[in-house]
């Protein structure tokens, strides 16, 4: 136990996260006075320069918010604009969108599991370092990631900022024969995904619990990915849902009284989006293979409505979601018939539209206002990391206090623990399109 | 980027830095799934925050920079990065042309700030988004939004062997011809920036039935006065044409004369 007065720990640049952020922790004795995930990613003004663009443009433009999850941006934008224009796309096009999204889930979750997160559990600096001792595992991770990218490349044209997505659907729907080699690759990926679950299930997980409200989309018959109804699961077990059109009435960015930081609150409470939230809200709707994977991972039986609230174990849920995404991609390919038209016409009209999808790291909401000729007059993007920031900071504070109460932790060990706590949430700081932590240290 | 190969006695060091950007170009390095571990055996990854917590101090033999300069702090940081780098290569449209965030260059940034942020007085930003080469000497610029994986590997390999990267300066039209894609403008009247856009992506958009939207920026010889009447013929008015040219490489295309 240290008996020093207050100490301030800073990590100037967080590693193994997407984008650039910093950590600030102020400790007095065993109390954590302040825990901040600081975002210093420079502002890029997407919401400002989307105004004046045609209603056909946001999918290509907003993809550039994030190179790690461009499909999430493209499909949330499409959903919002189609909503504004009163257009519903056919089932076959919706299936293709879901297939594309499965590619992004596989790619992004494999990247996070193997390259960013697993090194924490094995005491390594990164995947290259990890490959020195666990080469076969890293190769499996890269192979899995490549399978996700193969879907994106075939259906989207390329893995980063796909070109084939348009409002209403796709520029071109693939020929069924072109999907056959992809199915072969995905069948091998199914084995790799299963091995991934087994591998990460053997990791050593510190105890931790997140009490925040869990927030994810829910769909009637399926694990929600490319759409659904915003659903909140409270720690007391109660569930509420609200129409997507009222998103901004529920999720609000607020100035906290004790700081100038913008924090997102859901009905005034801290909330968490992402794999833990999806698993709690929709776990029972996983495929039989993924249900089995969840049980094997030690997550319990999702059909009984289990929750996982330990953020360190989010890697297990991600691994289960990869099993699901591979399974789902194969299901869609097996049933694929080329749609008669690759896209629905989306004639412009004046109105406001809302769209939300499940980015690998959490719920991503878009809203656009259009005028009669389709010009965007207002745009709002609410990314998952912006929503999660409050829950991440609370998580940091509690973990650091628990560790300090247990015994002596030097600055290095405490800092490392906090970095791990942040990486548990796979924050995408580049996505932080319109929030910055503006707190000033007055200590 | 020419010069002698790094000494055989020492493994060259690689650094990756990021300014204002989406992370997609540095992700391209991690998307080299088949080559990543081989590459990691040939260079020492000394600074790559997205991939590793281990950070070695400079100087670095090869530095890749993603992102544009949009804050006073980054304008300073790029000077420090340059001073630590033997070869500095910019990767992507942000670092080579200011990126999509250079749309502010044509607008009132204070108004942008008021639109996006509740407390604009706290926001620290420059009125412009500028490429790295506007601030420091750059040894090679790799284009694209995002960059192409094959071109990235070519640049890194060229550095390792001490030769000039083989990255052609011609337009996307060459790639369409090579790929055997029927011209979308000639056959379907689809507006396409292929004739004025730098090659490198492999002409993906026309292969998917849409016109090129210029994400690799201007090619070596750009004749906008010849292209613009074609865009008009295919249904684009002045406003459409301006938006078409002003997106991911807005600042680069805007610098080119549109009229004869």
XYZ file of N, CA and C in Angstrom, chain A residues 53-56 58 80-85 346-353 368-378:
90
model
N -24.597 18.549 -49.539
C -24.290 17.435 -50.445
C -25.608 16.772 -50.881
N -25.541 16.021 -51.983
C -26.734 15.322 -52.475
C -27.050 14.133 -51.565
N -28.307 13.701 -51.568
C -28.708 12.605 -50.666
C -28.074 11.271 -51.065
N -27.463 11.225 -52.230
C -26.773 10.003 -52.661
C -25.350 9.923 -52.106
N -23.874 10.696 -48.746
C -23.395 10.323 -47.405
C -22.785 8.914 -47.264
N -30.796 5.707 -42.953
C -31.379 7.005 -42.595
C -31.950 7.702 -43.823
N -31.242 7.642 -44.930
C -31.694 8.358 -46.134
C -32.912 7.650 -46.742
N -32.893 6.333 -46.747
C -34.067 5.597 -47.251
C -35.283 5.884 -46.362
N -35.038 6.025 -45.072
C -36.132 6.367 -44.152
C -36.687 7.751 -44.495
N -35.790 8.697 -44.728
C -36.231 10.061 -45.067
C -37.042 10.060 -46.364
N -36.667 9.201 -47.298
C -37.321 9.185 -48.615
C -38.471 8.182 -48.685
N -34.347 5.596 -55.107
C -34.633 6.387 -53.908
C -34.822 7.845 -54.331
N -36.012 8.163 -54.880
C -36.241 9.550 -55.278
C -36.292 10.449 -54.053
N -35.690 11.641 -54.151
C -35.632 12.504 -52.969
C -36.994 13.102 -52.621
N -37.127 13.449 -51.366
C -38.273 14.243 -50.914
C -37.841 14.946 -49.628
N -38.536 15.976 -49.277
C -38.172 16.692 -48.057
C -38.538 15.839 -46.847
N -37.663 15.801 -45.877
C -37.983 15.026 -44.675
C -36.753 14.757 -43.823
N -37.013 14.073 -42.713
C -35.927 13.695 -41.797
C -35.921 12.181 -41.702
N -34.733 11.581 -41.758
C -34.635 10.122 -41.665
C -33.638 9.693 -40.607
N -30.455 12.424 -40.950
C -30.287 13.437 -41.989
C -31.599 14.151 -42.212
N -31.506 15.455 -42.441
C -32.653 16.217 -42.922
C -32.372 16.552 -44.386
N -33.367 16.303 -45.241
C -33.219 16.560 -46.679
C -34.244 17.606 -47.102
N -33.877 18.392 -48.123
C -34.910 19.236 -48.709
C -35.482 18.518 -49.939
N -36.422 19.180 -50.622
C -37.196 18.471 -51.652
C -36.325 17.899 -52.780
N -35.197 18.551 -53.104
C -34.361 17.996 -54.182
C -33.277 17.054 -53.659
N -33.357 16.710 -52.383
C -32.435 15.719 -51.830
C -31.172 16.301 -51.219
N -31.065 17.611 -51.186
C -29.875 18.208 -50.578
C -29.931 18.035 -49.056
N -28.818 17.602 -48.495
C -28.740 17.426 -47.040
C -28.697 18.804 -46.384
N -29.630 19.060 -45.463
C -29.619 20.360 -44.773
C -29.109 20.230 -43.340
N -29.107 19.016 -42.820
C -28.615 18.818 -41.458
C -28.197 17.353 -41.319
